C-alpha positions as a printed Julia matrix, in Angstrom:
262×3 Matrix{Float64}:
  61.88  -202.99  133.16
  64.32  -200.71  132.36
  67.44  -202.84  133.78
  65.91  -205.96  131.29
  65.68  -203.87  128.11
  69.53  -202.42  128.77
  70.93  -206.23  129.35
  70.55  -207.54  125.84
  71.51  -204.81  124.6
  74.52  -204.6   126.46
  75.22  -207.96  125.47
  75.13  -207.77  122.03
  77.52  -204.86  122.37
  79.74  -207.07  124.09
  79.1   -209.89  121.05
  80.09  -207.16  118.75
  83.53  -206.29  120.33
  84.26  -210.21  120.52
  83.66  -210.41  116.73
  85.4   -207.4   115.67
  88.49  -208.66  118.03
  88.52  -212.13  116.41
  87.64  -211.52  112.56
  89.74  -207.93  112.22
  92.68  -208.76  114.88
  93.09  -212.59  115.43
  96.09  -212.85  113.17
  98.23  -215.35  114.42
 100.94  -215.25  111.79
 102.22  -211.6   110.52
 104.9   -212.01  107.89
 105.86  -208.12  107.81
 109.63  -207.96  108.17
 110.52  -211.55  107.83
 112.97  -212.88  105.34
 111.87  -216.76  104.11
 113.16  -219.36  102.25
 111.23  -221.92  100.02
 111.43  -225.18   97.88
 108.49  -226.45   95.46
 108.07  -229.01   92.9
 105.92  -227.97   89.33
 103.9   -230.61   87.91
 102.06  -230.55   84.12
  98.68  -229.93   84.35
  98.54  -230.36   80.6
 100.95  -231.85   77.86
 101.02  -231.85   74.03
 104.48  -232.36   72.61
 106.16  -231.59   75.97
 105.93  -232.44   79.51
 108.04  -230.35   82.37
 108.58  -231.21   86.27
 109.74  -227.84   87.46
 111.86  -228.18   90.56
 112.32  -224.07   92.36
 114.18  -222.57   95.36
 113.41  -219.38   96.4
 113.88  -216.31   98.57
 111.58  -214.0    99.53
 111.25  -210.86  101.88
 108.12  -209.67  103.47
 108.08  -206.24  103.45
 104.36  -205.96  104.77
 101.86  -208.8   106.24
 100.45  -208.54  102.35
 103.55  -207.37  100.27
 106.68  -209.45   99.35
 109.2   -209.5    96.75
 110.59  -212.71   95.5
 113.61  -214.17   93.38
 113.45  -217.97   92.53
 115.83  -219.99   90.6
 115.73  -223.39   89.15
 115.8   -226.43   86.85
 112.97  -228.04   84.67
 113.23  -231.38   83.91
 111.57  -231.78   80.54
 110.46  -234.5    77.84
 108.76  -235.46   74.58
 105.2   -237.04   75.56
 103.96  -239.72   73.42
 102.3   -237.64   70.63
 105.56  -235.74   70.11
 107.12  -239.18   69.17
 104.4   -240.81   67.72
 104.63  -237.82   64.74
 108.56  -237.91   64.39
 108.34  -241.49   63.64
 105.1   -241.67   61.39
 106.45  -238.23   59.33
 109.73  -239.79   57.56
 107.91  -241.84   55.59
 105.18  -239.57   54.35
 105.67  -238.66   50.84
 103.1   -235.64   51.25
 105.25  -233.5    53.43
 108.63  -232.85   51.4
 107.93  -229.32   51.99
 106.56  -228.47   55.95
 106.58  -226.28   58.7
 107.83  -227.16   61.72
 105.6   -227.57   65.08
 105.18  -225.16   67.51
 105.19  -225.47   71.32
 108.63  -227.63   70.91
 110.92  -225.74   72.9
 111.88  -227.52   76.58
 112.28  -225.06   79.53
 115.51  -225.78   81.92
 117.41  -223.63   83.58
 115.46  -220.36   84.91
 115.42  -217.67   87.5
 112.9   -215.22   87.94
 112.09  -211.96   90.19
 108.71  -210.93   91.18
 106.15  -209.22   93.89
 103.38  -211.0    95.92
 100.46  -209.76   96.83
  98.63  -211.52   99.75
  95.45  -209.39  100.4
  93.66  -212.31  101.94
  93.98  -213.88  105.06
  91.55  -216.58  106.62
  91.24  -219.58  109.03
  89.64  -223.09  108.21
  88.73  -225.32  111.07
  90.09  -228.51  110.19
  89.15  -229.94  113.22
  87.57  -229.02  116.61
  91.15  -227.62  118.21
  93.19  -227.13  114.92
  92.26  -224.0   112.76
  94.63  -224.07  109.62
  95.66  -220.33  108.93
  96.38  -219.35  105.43
  96.76  -216.31  102.86
  95.35  -216.25   99.66
  97.64  -214.42   97.04
  99.18  -213.12   93.69
 102.41  -213.26   92.01
 103.71  -211.94   89.11
 107.52  -211.64   87.71
 110.0   -212.12   84.96
 113.27  -213.35   84.3
 115.57  -215.31   81.97
 115.55  -219.43   81.38
 117.75  -221.63   78.86
 115.81  -223.55   76.13
 116.62  -226.55   74.28
 114.53  -227.49   70.97
 114.67  -231.1    69.3
 113.09  -231.45   66.15
 110.65  -234.14   65.57
 110.38  -233.88   61.56
 113.78  -232.79   60.45
 116.42  -235.93   60.71
 119.91  -235.36   59.29
 120.24  -238.97   59.22
 117.86  -241.38   58.57
 118.53  -244.98   59.58
 115.07  -246.4    58.39
 112.57  -244.26   56.92
 109.91  -246.9    57.07
 110.03  -247.67   60.58
 110.86  -244.06   61.28
 113.84  -244.45   62.74
 116.45  -241.41   63.33
 118.82  -242.85   65.92
 121.33  -245.67   66.94
 119.0   -247.86   68.53
 120.26  -251.6    68.47
 117.2   -252.94   68.42
 114.56  -251.91   65.86
 111.5   -252.47   68.37
 113.64  -250.87   71.42
 113.71  -246.99   71.33
 115.25  -247.04   74.69
 118.63  -248.73   73.2
 119.44  -245.96   71.16
 122.24  -243.61   72.82
 122.22  -240.85   70.48
 119.42  -239.58   68.13
 119.92  -237.24   64.86
 116.95  -234.73   65.13
 118.08  -231.34   64.6
 118.91  -229.49   67.7
 118.62  -225.72   69.06
 119.25  -223.9    72.1
 118.97  -220.45   73.15
 118.31  -218.07   75.93
 115.23  -216.11   76.21
 112.96  -213.77   78.41
 110.23  -215.69   80.7
 107.09  -214.34   82.23
 105.59  -216.15   85.04
 102.61  -215.68   87.18
 100.56  -217.8    89.64
  97.86  -217.75   92.16
  98.07  -219.76   95.61
  97.37  -220.59   98.79
 100.18  -220.08  101.96
  99.23  -222.38  104.74
 101.08  -221.41  108.33
 101.91  -224.46  110.04
 103.35  -223.73  113.69
 104.85  -220.07  113.59
 107.77  -220.53  111.04
 106.72  -223.53  108.85
 104.18  -223.35  106.0
 103.24  -225.11  102.74
 102.27  -223.61   99.35
  99.91  -224.63   96.9
 100.0   -222.51   93.56
  98.74  -222.52   89.8
 101.81  -221.15   87.99
 102.08  -220.33   84.14
 105.26  -220.16   82.96
 105.25  -217.82   79.78
 107.5   -217.44   76.66
 108.1   -216.57   73.21
 107.83  -219.67   70.3
 110.36  -219.49   67.89
 110.28  -222.09   64.45
 110.79  -222.1    60.9
 108.47  -222.85   58.18
 108.48  -224.05   54.46
 111.44  -226.26   55.11
 112.51  -228.86   52.43
 113.29  -232.2    53.54
 115.68  -232.93   50.78
 118.03  -229.92   52.05
 117.53  -230.89   55.93
 118.69  -234.49   55.36
 121.75  -232.85   52.94
 122.54  -231.14   56.16
 121.55  -227.59   54.22
 119.89  -224.43   55.82
 116.03  -224.67   54.83
 113.15  -222.39   55.68
 112.18  -219.37   57.19
 111.55  -217.89   60.49
 107.83  -217.6    61.3
 106.72  -214.17   61.16
 104.07  -214.39   64.52
 104.99  -217.67   65.87
 102.92  -216.88   69.02
 103.65  -217.6    72.9
 103.94  -221.02   74.45
 102.35  -221.56   78.06
 103.85  -223.89   80.82
 100.73  -224.33   83.28
 101.74  -226.23   86.36
 100.7   -227.1    89.72
 103.51  -226.26   92.22
 103.39  -228.01   95.82
 105.97  -226.01   98.21
 107.23  -225.66  102.08
 108.25  -222.14  102.98
 110.62  -221.63  105.94
 110.4   -217.99  108.01
 113.44  -216.95  109.83
């Protein structure tokens, strides 16, 4: 009887040891001490007046398995959305907008570089198939840097071609916006600080390769003018005053990337 009672206890202890080894110590990938490079593309999750498609390359060093420092640089291909274009075409003929404010969130990010830290406190494993487990890290990322920006107005036209049709470019066909090689909307550019934060997953493939899925937010200070007089800007004169509280612009992206560890 004593032997029969002791056997299940011994088996339970063995099971605990096995579970402990698998859950706590069975990490196939340990990034600590490794250098890694990455490439990625970011797609916009929401678009209002501008749309951004961000291309990035990064270099990171894993100080520990759960903590790394990373530098990223890239370029954002940006454009005005259909909403912005419709506003510009309908605005020139409005007599009730002879004194107006510029629109918010019109700055388009181009070249940018940021440095930050990545903290990955969660290591897990998904069983995609019976013999193909997918190991991953869940992480948060935060950092900042500088970026170049350009802003093309959708209300300030310095050379009105056709006020009724809202044409402010040198298009050869009235109905074909794409036939224009130059437009006359007021343009601005600047270099300003940018802050970035992200949450994401790194899925390990083999020993050195990985796939990165991120939800990333680029944040920078907006800047625009208010109390603009239409007759003044169409005459080529400076008008308006800077907005006192312009707020922040958020570019929320879904990033898909590839990483390689040395």
